[in-house]
Amino acid sequence: MQPATGPAAPTEADRPGGHGIEEVIIPAGAFEMGDAFGEGYPADGETPVHTVRISAFALDVTAVTNRQFAAFTAATGYRTESERHASSPVFHLLARANQKDVLGTSAGAQWWLNIRGADWAHPFGPDSHWSDQPDHPVVHVSWNDAQAYCRWAGRRLPTEAEWEYAARGGLTGQRYAWGNDLTPEGEHRCNIWQGRFPDRNTAEDGHIGTAPVASFPPNGYGLSDMAGNVWEWCQDWFHPKYYRLSPDTDPQGPPFGLGRCLRGGSYLCHDSYCNRYRVAARSSAPEDTASGNCGFRTARTLT
């Protein structure tokens, strides 16, 4: 499948600290936020469905790539938390490391190997390098790392409400960013797991790990990869009961929570255990953690 391309749009590339990713203007509007199908996990707090009004803002067409993140670290000397911790979780089928560098597995998720030397520049372990896949989304970045990048680029992370509104692409009440069918007319629209998780990925969508950004058709707003590929950090704190109290205009998330919000799912999502590639799906993680399936895209407030 050929990478999708969109029309030219204003970017930050020509501004000091700009990061060179195409952006689109997401128009102001209202939408029904949350899970209208009853398919979410109760602990994730995807209900009640509620009307939210969003002001216009700008959002990157794709997640930040290895190439762009390398430019950031070269310009600033920034070291990510995975680099400072000297290890990070890598999915077991993708690991490229000597056995001595495998420090253990994650409790309750034995498919995650904690690998010494895994970080954004070595996404599968010390025997890999970002330059082998420059147009893939950067991974092994924490929420704190994403914030540092945003400060350099003069941008910000999207709020969770902005993210869902943009991911819906102008569609109303649909399950996915493109409609209600996962593979309309047999066409794969996102990079998720096929086969038997976690041991056999048939790669029917063409990818076992991450895919180059914009490998699948964009949604109605011209945004790529709003489902699958990598989880994307949002600005908000996560709390499963927030929807009960959320304001109806430009909600910014609760004042505290159980980690930071993640949206979109990843290449590891599979309906046997994690159907969070649905547009309403939510997840979270501590702001100082990272893994081989978490990345981010940036937003800009319009003035």
mmCIF file of C-alpha atoms in Angstrom:
data_model
loop_
_atom_site.group_PDB
_atom_site.id
_atom_site.type_symbol
_atom_site.label_atom_id
_atom_site.label_comp_id
_atom_site.label_asym_id
_atom_site.label_seq_id
_atom_site.Cartn_x
_atom_site.Cartn_y
_atom_site.Cartn_z
ATOM 1 C CA MET A 1 0.000 0.000 0.000
ATOM 2 C CA GLN A 2 1.423 3.350 -1.012
ATOM 3 C CA PRO A 3 1.804 6.108 1.592
ATOM 4 C CA ALA A 4 -1.090 8.521 1.579
ATOM 5 C CA THR A 5 -0.356 12.116 0.719
ATOM 6 C CA GLY A 6 -2.415 15.172 1.400
ATOM 7 C CA PRO A 7 -2.611 18.704 0.087
ATOM 8 C CA ALA A 8 -0.010 21.245 1.091
ATOM 9 C CA ALA A 9 -0.751 22.883 4.411
ATOM 10 C CA PRO A 10 0.977 25.375 6.690
ATOM 11 C CA THR A 11 3.795 23.878 8.730
ATOM 12 C CA GLU A 12 6.203 24.935 11.433
ATOM 13 C CA ALA A 13 9.218 23.987 9.309
ATOM 14 C CA ASP A 14 10.193 27.554 8.426
ATOM 15 C CA ARG A 15 10.028 28.814 12.019
ATOM 16 C CA PRO A 16 12.882 28.672 14.539
ATOM 17 C CA GLY A 17 12.588 25.337 16.304
ATOM 18 C CA GLY A 18 9.940 24.168 13.798
ATOM 19 C CA HIS A 19 9.869 20.450 13.261
ATOM 20 C CA GLY A 20 8.881 20.144 9.620
ATOM 21 C CA ILE A 21 5.804 17.926 9.918
ATOM 22 C CA GLU A 22 2.799 18.843 7.804
ATOM 23 C CA GLU A 23 -0.153 20.051 9.847
ATOM 24 C CA VAL A 24 -3.842 20.499 9.101
ATOM 25 C CA ILE A 25 -6.319 22.914 10.638
ATOM 26 C CA ILE A 26 -9.032 21.031 12.492
ATOM 27 C CA PRO A 27 -12.192 23.146 12.281
ATOM 28 C CA ALA A 28 -14.197 24.120 15.340
ATOM 29 C CA GLY A 29 -17.220 21.979 16.039
ATOM 30 C CA ALA A 30 -19.043 19.652 18.411
ATOM 31 C CA PHE A 31 -19.070 15.868 18.669
ATOM 32 C CA GLU A 32 -20.269 13.020 20.861
ATOM 33 C CA MET A 33 -17.264 11.880 22.874
ATOM 34 C CA GLY A 34 -17.107 8.353 24.233
ATOM 35 C CA ASP A 35 -18.088 4.765 23.504
ATOM 36 C CA ALA A 36 -21.584 4.557 21.994
ATOM 37 C CA PHE A 37 -21.273 0.807 21.275
ATOM 38 C CA GLY A 38 -20.675 -0.530 24.783
ATOM 39 C CA GLU A 39 -17.393 -2.098 23.682
ATOM 40 C CA GLY A 40 -14.983 -0.340 26.004
ATOM 41 C CA TYR A 41 -13.348 -1.613 29.156
ATOM 42 C CA PRO A 42 -15.189 -0.351 32.266
ATOM 43 C CA ALA A 43 -11.936 0.621 33.978
ATOM 44 C CA ASP A 44 -11.060 2.902 31.059
ATOM 45 C CA GLY A 45 -14.015 5.221 31.649
ATOM 46 C CA GLU A 46 -15.188 5.581 28.036
ATOM 47 C CA THR A 47 -18.689 6.562 29.177
ATOM 48 C CA PRO A 48 -20.972 8.368 29.510
ATOM 49 C CA VAL A 49 -21.109 9.603 25.933
ATOM 50 C CA HIS A 50 -21.275 13.377 26.164
ATOM 51 C CA THR A 51 -21.318 16.362 23.816
ATOM 52 C CA VAL A 52 -18.061 18.292 23.592
ATOM 53 C CA ARG A 53 -17.360 21.515 21.701
ATOM 54 C CA ILE A 54 -13.860 22.008 20.363
ATOM 55 C CA SER A 55 -12.227 25.241 19.182
ATOM 56 C CA ALA A 56 -10.259 25.141 15.943
ATOM 57 C CA PHE A 57 -6.637 24.043 16.313
ATOM 58 C CA ALA A 58 -3.783 22.652 14.232
ATOM 59 C CA LEU A 59 -2.631 19.037 14.422
ATOM 60 C CA ASP A 60 0.241 17.139 12.829
ATOM 61 C CA VAL A 61 -0.763 14.890 9.945
ATOM 62 C CA THR A 62 1.466 12.142 11.338
ATOM 63 C CA ALA A 63 3.222 11.115 14.499
ATOM 64 C CA VAL A 64 6.713 12.490 15.075
ATOM 65 C CA THR A 65 9.182 10.257 13.244
ATOM 66 C CA ASN A 66 12.633 8.992 14.106
ATOM 67 C CA ARG A 67 14.068 11.473 11.616
ATOM 68 C CA GLN A 68 12.385 14.440 13.295
ATOM 69 C CA PHE A 69 13.231 13.276 16.797
ATOM 70 C CA ALA A 70 16.867 12.849 15.766
ATOM 71 C CA ALA A 71 16.883 16.473 14.602
ATOM 72 C CA PHE A 72 15.567 17.514 18.014
ATOM 73 C CA THR A 73 18.198 15.593 19.966
ATOM 74 C CA ALA A 74 20.968 16.821 17.654
ATOM 75 C CA ALA A 75 19.876 20.435 18.176
ATOM 76 C CA THR A 76 19.428 20.229 21.934
ATOM 77 C CA GLY A 77 21.514 17.348 23.259
ATOM 78 C CA TYR A 78 18.393 16.049 24.998
ATOM 79 C CA ARG A 79 18.559 12.537 26.476
ATOM 80 C CA THR A 80 15.299 10.672 26.879
ATOM 81 C CA GLU A 81 14.267 8.934 30.061
ATOM 82 C CA SER A 82 14.873 5.537 28.446
ATOM 83 C CA GLU A 83 18.440 6.606 27.727
ATOM 84 C CA ARG A 84 18.909 7.781 31.285
ATOM 85 C CA HIS A 85 17.367 4.580 32.667
ATOM 86 C CA ALA A 86 19.567 2.564 30.254
ATOM 87 C CA SER A 87 16.750 0.139 29.362
ATOM 88 C CA SER A 88 13.219 0.042 27.974
ATOM 89 C CA PRO A 89 10.542 -2.577 27.107
ATOM 90 C CA VAL A 90 10.713 -4.179 23.632
ATOM 91 C CA PHE A 91 8.168 -6.609 22.200
ATOM 92 C CA HIS A 92 9.722 -10.068 22.288
ATOM 93 C CA LEU A 93 9.411 -10.845 18.548
ATOM 94 C CA LEU A 94 11.218 -7.636 17.636
ATOM 95 C CA ALA A 95 14.119 -7.741 20.098
ATOM 96 C CA ARG A 96 17.642 -7.354 18.727
ATOM 97 C CA ALA A 97 19.954 -7.870 21.643
ATOM 98 C CA ASN A 98 22.225 -10.421 23.244
ATOM 99 C CA GLN A 99 20.675 -12.512 25.983
ATOM 100 C CA LYS A 100 22.833 -10.734 28.555
ATOM 101 C CA ASP A 101 20.997 -7.511 27.729
ATOM 102 C CA VAL A 102 17.563 -8.994 28.438
ATOM 103 C CA LEU A 103 16.985 -7.873 32.012
ATOM 104 C CA GLY A 104 13.605 -9.494 32.547
ATOM 105 C CA THR A 105 9.966 -9.408 31.495
ATOM 106 C CA SER A 106 7.021 -7.273 32.510
ATOM 107 C CA ALA A 107 4.696 -8.667 35.168
ATOM 108 C CA GLY A 108 1.476 -9.858 33.574
ATOM 109 C CA ALA A 109 2.821 -9.146 30.071
ATOM 110 C CA GLN A 110 5.595 -11.628 29.383
ATOM 111 C CA TRP A 111 5.796 -10.475 25.765
ATOM 112 C CA TRP A 112 7.572 -7.305 26.923
ATOM 113 C CA LEU A 113 11.319 -7.736 27.428
ATOM 114 C CA ASN A 114 13.173 -5.106 29.422
ATOM 115 C CA ILE A 115 16.258 -4.647 27.257
ATOM 116 C CA ARG A 116 19.408 -2.837 28.270
ATOM 117 C CA GLY A 117 20.325 -0.312 25.593
ATOM 118 C CA ALA A 118 16.825 -0.031 24.107
ATOM 119 C CA ASP A 119 15.778 3.582 23.563
ATOM 120 C CA TRP A 120 14.438 5.838 20.828
ATOM 121 C CA ALA A 121 17.697 5.562 18.839
ATOM 122 C CA HIS A 122 17.841 1.767 19.325
ATOM 123 C CA PRO A 123 14.160 0.813 19.133
ATOM 124 C CA PHE A 124 14.633 -2.981 19.236
ATOM 125 C CA GLY A 125 17.700 -3.037 21.442
ATOM 126 C CA PRO A 126 21.411 -2.240 21.085
ATOM 127 C CA ASP A 127 21.690 -4.159 17.792
ATOM 128 C CA SER A 128 19.245 -1.805 16.048
ATOM 129 C CA HIS A 129 19.335 1.849 15.040
ATOM 130 C CA TRP A 130 16.743 4.477 14.175
ATOM 131 C CA SER A 131 18.422 5.266 10.857
ATOM 132 C CA ASP A 132 17.224 1.912 9.510
ATOM 133 C CA GLN A 133 13.649 3.227 9.690
ATOM 134 C CA PRO A 134 13.795 7.028 9.652
ATOM 135 C CA ASP A 135 10.159 7.472 8.613
ATOM 136 C CA HIS A 136 8.694 5.246 11.315
ATOM 137 C CA PRO A 137 7.185 6.908 14.399
ATOM 138 C CA VAL A 138 9.640 7.456 17.203
ATOM 139 C CA VAL A 139 9.055 5.129 20.166
ATOM 140 C CA HIS A 140 10.512 4.716 23.658
ATOM 141 C CA VAL A 141 9.526 8.296 24.445
ATOM 142 C CA SER A 142 7.798 9.184 27.692
ATOM 143 C CA TRP A 143 5.214 11.913 28.191
ATOM 144 C CA ASN A 144 8.010 14.009 29.680
ATOM 145 C CA ASP A 145 10.153 13.429 26.579
ATOM 146 C CA ALA A 146 7.260 14.424 24.333
ATOM 147 C CA GLN A 147 6.853 17.625 26.341
ATOM 148 C CA ALA A 148 10.536 18.441 25.874
ATOM 149 C CA TYR A 149 10.173 17.975 22.118
ATOM 150 C CA CYS A 150 7.088 20.199 22.067
ATOM 151 C CA ARG A 151 8.931 22.984 23.883
ATOM 152 C CA TRP A 152 11.707 22.846 21.269
ATOM 153 C CA ALA A 153 9.247 22.823 18.363
ATOM 154 C CA GLY A 154 7.034 25.587 19.779
ATOM 155 C CA ARG A 155 4.062 23.243 19.907
ATOM 156 C CA ARG A 156 2.095 21.186 22.424
ATOM 157 C CA LEU A 157 0.413 17.829 22.854
ATOM 158 C CA PRO A 158 -3.273 17.653 21.915
ATOM 159 C CA THR A 159 -5.828 17.310 24.657
ATOM 160 C CA GLU A 160 -7.644 14.001 24.799
ATOM 161 C CA ALA A 161 -10.855 15.637 23.563
ATOM 162 C CA GLU A 162 -9.045 17.317 20.668
ATOM 163 C CA TRP A 163 -7.468 13.985 19.767
ATOM 164 C CA GLU A 164 -10.763 12.089 19.625
ATOM 165 C CA TYR A 165 -12.524 14.891 17.769
ATOM 166 C CA ALA A 166 -9.745 14.978 15.170
ATOM 167 C CA ALA A 167 -9.557 11.182 14.934
ATOM 168 C CA ARG A 168 -13.238 10.982 14.054
ATOM 169 C CA GLY A 169 -12.480 13.038 10.965
ATOM 170 C CA GLY A 170 -15.938 14.600 10.770
ATOM 171 C CA LEU A 171 -17.780 11.275 11.032
ATOM 172 C CA THR A 172 -20.588 10.954 13.565
ATOM 173 C CA GLY A 173 -20.958 7.989 15.896
ATOM 174 C CA GLN A 174 -18.571 5.643 14.096
ATOM 175 C CA ARG A 175 -16.476 2.908 15.660
ATOM 176 C CA TYR A 176 -13.224 3.652 13.844
ATOM 177 C CA ALA A 177 -11.581 6.681 12.272
ATOM 178 C CA TRP A 178 -12.919 5.611 8.849
ATOM 179 C CA GLY A 179 -16.296 4.024 9.680
ATOM 180 C CA ASN A 180 -17.820 1.015 11.422
ATOM 181 C CA ASP A 181 -16.059 -1.823 9.597
ATOM 182 C CA LEU A 182 -12.520 -2.730 10.596
ATOM 183 C CA THR A 183 -11.519 -3.815 7.084
ATOM 184 C CA PRO A 184 -14.000 -2.282 4.633
ATOM 185 C CA GLU A 185 -14.048 -4.314 1.409
ATOM 186 C CA GLY A 186 -11.160 -6.326 2.802
ATOM 187 C CA GLU A 187 -8.821 -3.319 2.984
ATOM 188 C CA HIS A 188 -6.655 -2.820 6.040
ATOM 189 C CA ARG A 189 -6.917 0.745 7.342
ATOM 190 C CA CYS A 190 -4.502 0.562 10.257
ATOM 191 C CA ASN A 191 -1.470 -1.277 11.597
ATOM 192 C CA ILE A 192 -2.640 -3.690 14.290
ATOM 193 C CA TRP A 193 -2.006 -7.349 15.138
ATOM 194 C CA GLN A 194 -3.315 -10.196 12.999
ATOM 195 C CA GLY A 195 -2.963 -13.820 14.005
ATOM 196 C CA ARG A 196 -2.562 -15.283 17.500
ATOM 197 C CA PHE A 197 -1.300 -12.810 20.059
ATOM 198 C CA PRO A 198 1.449 -12.695 21.284
ATOM 199 C CA ASP A 199 3.244 -15.456 19.415
ATOM 200 C CA ARG A 200 2.221 -15.318 15.755
ATOM 201 C CA ASN A 201 1.588 -12.205 13.692
ATOM 202 C CA THR A 202 0.490 -13.037 10.155
ATOM 203 C CA ALA A 203 1.174 -9.412 9.132
ATOM 204 C CA GLU A 204 -1.806 -9.291 6.802
ATOM 205 C CA ASP A 205 -1.596 -5.489 6.950
ATOM 206 C CA GLY A 206 2.038 -5.659 5.797
ATOM 207 C CA HIS A 207 3.720 -4.927 9.122
ATOM 208 C CA ILE A 208 4.882 -6.846 12.181
ATOM 209 C CA GLY A 209 6.185 -3.849 14.141
ATOM 210 C CA THR A 210 5.677 -0.173 13.418
ATOM 211 C CA ALA A 211 4.882 0.974 9.903
ATOM 212 C CA PRO A 212 6.234 4.088 8.198
ATOM 213 C CA VAL A 213 3.921 6.991 8.991
ATOM 214 C CA ALA A 214 1.106 7.567 6.481
ATOM 215 C CA SER A 215 1.200 3.962 5.227
ATOM 216 C CA PHE A 216 -2.604 3.821 5.294
ATOM 217 C CA PRO A 217 -5.312 6.137 3.915
ATOM 218 C CA PRO A 218 -5.949 9.277 6.005
ATOM 219 C CA ASN A 219 -9.226 10.052 7.720
ATOM 220 C CA GLY A 220 -11.669 12.778 6.755
ATOM 221 C CA TYR A 221 -9.440 15.526 8.132
ATOM 222 C CA GLY A 222 -6.368 14.238 6.301
ATOM 223 C CA LEU A 223 -4.793 12.709 9.425
ATOM 224 C CA SER A 224 -2.867 9.459 9.189
ATOM 225 C CA ASP A 225 -2.551 6.619 11.697
ATOM 226 C CA MET A 226 -5.220 7.708 14.157
ATOM 227 C CA ALA A 227 -5.638 3.998 14.888
ATOM 228 C CA GLY A 228 -2.850 1.502 15.458
ATOM 229 C CA ASN A 229 0.862 1.865 14.749
ATOM 230 C CA VAL A 230 1.816 3.607 18.026
ATOM 231 C CA TRP A 231 -0.014 4.872 21.062
ATOM 232 C CA GLU A 232 0.013 8.666 21.175
ATOM 233 C CA TRP A 233 0.474 10.732 24.306
ATOM 234 C CA CYS A 234 -2.124 13.410 25.062
ATOM 235 C CA GLN A 235 -1.781 16.379 27.365
ATOM 236 C CA ASP A 236 -4.339 15.328 29.963
ATOM 237 C CA TRP A 237 -4.111 13.489 33.210
ATOM 238 C CA PHE A 238 -6.150 10.273 33.026
ATOM 239 C CA HIS A 239 -9.032 9.530 35.369
ATOM 240 C CA PRO A 240 -11.696 6.899 34.575
ATOM 241 C CA LYS A 241 -14.503 9.021 36.046
ATOM 242 C CA TYR A 242 -13.618 12.257 34.288
ATOM 243 C CA TYR A 243 -16.358 12.026 31.646
ATOM 244 C CA ARG A 244 -18.981 12.394 34.372
ATOM 245 C CA LEU A 245 -17.632 15.848 35.244
ATOM 246 C CA SER A 246 -15.983 17.007 32.044
ATOM 247 C CA PRO A 247 -16.891 20.535 30.858
ATOM 248 C CA ASP A 248 -18.637 20.694 27.512
ATOM 249 C CA THR A 249 -16.215 23.151 25.872
ATOM 250 C CA ASP A 250 -12.497 22.457 25.273
ATOM 251 C CA PRO A 251 -12.002 20.142 28.267
ATOM 252 C CA GLN A 252 -8.422 20.049 29.511
ATOM 253 C CA GLY A 253 -8.657 16.897 31.609
ATOM 254 C CA PRO A 254 -8.786 16.465 35.390
ATOM 255 C CA PRO A 255 -6.381 18.297 37.732
ATOM 256 C CA PHE A 256 -4.757 14.983 38.705
ATOM 257 C CA GLY A 257 -5.024 11.380 37.652
ATOM 258 C CA LEU A 258 -3.645 7.902 37.182
ATOM 259 C CA GLY A 259 -0.931 8.742 34.668
ATOM 260 C CA ARG A 260 -1.322 10.565 31.377
ATOM 261 C CA CYS A 261 -3.765 9.762 28.594
ATOM 262 C CA LEU A 262 -2.789 7.639 25.620
ATOM 263 C CA ARG A 263 -4.875 7.313 22.485
ATOM 264 C CA GLY A 264 -5.101 5.311 19.278
ATOM 265 C CA GLY A 265 -3.770 1.852 20.082
ATOM 266 C CA SER A 266 -0.663 0.332 18.520
ATOM 267 C CA TYR A 267 0.678 -2.398 16.260
ATOM 268 C CA LEU A 268 0.162 -4.802 19.182
ATOM 269 C CA CYS A 269 -3.583 -4.266 19.568
ATOM 270 C CA HIS A 270 -5.769 -7.311 18.891
ATOM 271 C CA ASP A 271 -9.415 -7.904 19.698
ATOM 272 C CA SER A 272 -8.520 -10.943 21.809
ATOM 273 C CA TYR A 273 -7.133 -8.696 24.539
ATOM 274 C CA CYS A 274 -6.937 -5.011 23.503
ATOM 275 C CA ASN A 275 -9.445 -3.516 21.074
ATOM 276 C CA ARG A 276 -8.300 0.007 21.833
ATOM 277 C CA TYR A 277 -7.877 0.950 18.180
ATOM 278 C CA ARG A 278 -11.508 2.109 18.373
ATOM 279 C CA VAL A 279 -11.779 5.880 18.132
ATOM 280 C CA ALA A 280 -13.342 6.209 21.608
ATOM 281 C CA ALA A 281 -10.801 3.963 23.339
ATOM 282 C CA ARG A 282 -8.618 5.321 26.132
ATOM 283 C CA SER A 283 -5.540 4.167 27.982
ATOM 284 C CA SER A 284 -2.902 5.671 30.238
ATOM 285 C CA ALA A 285 0.606 5.304 31.598
ATOM 286 C CA PRO A 286 2.831 7.117 34.091
ATOM 287 C CA GLU A 287 4.364 10.226 32.556
ATOM 288 C CA ASP A 288 7.934 9.016 33.085
ATOM 289 C CA THR A 289 7.520 5.629 31.366
ATOM 290 C CA ALA A 290 8.177 4.581 27.787
ATOM 291 C CA SER A 291 7.962 1.473 25.628
ATOM 292 C CA GLY A 292 8.440 0.206 22.102
ATOM 293 C CA ASN A 293 4.887 1.103 21.051
ATOM 294 C CA CYS A 294 4.390 4.626 22.429
ATOM 295 C CA GLY A 295 4.944 7.826 20.438
ATOM 296 C CA PHE A 296 3.202 11.164 19.922
ATOM 297 C CA ARG A 297 2.074 13.854 17.502
ATOM 298 C CA THR A 298 1.947 17.566 18.242
ATOM 299 C CA ALA A 299 -0.694 20.271 18.086
ATOM 300 C CA ARG A 300 -0.758 24.059 17.868
ATOM 301 C CA THR A 301 -3.190 26.557 19.332
ATOM 302 C CA LEU A 302 -4.520 28.984 16.732
ATOM 303 C CA THR A 303 -4.232 32.653 17.618
#
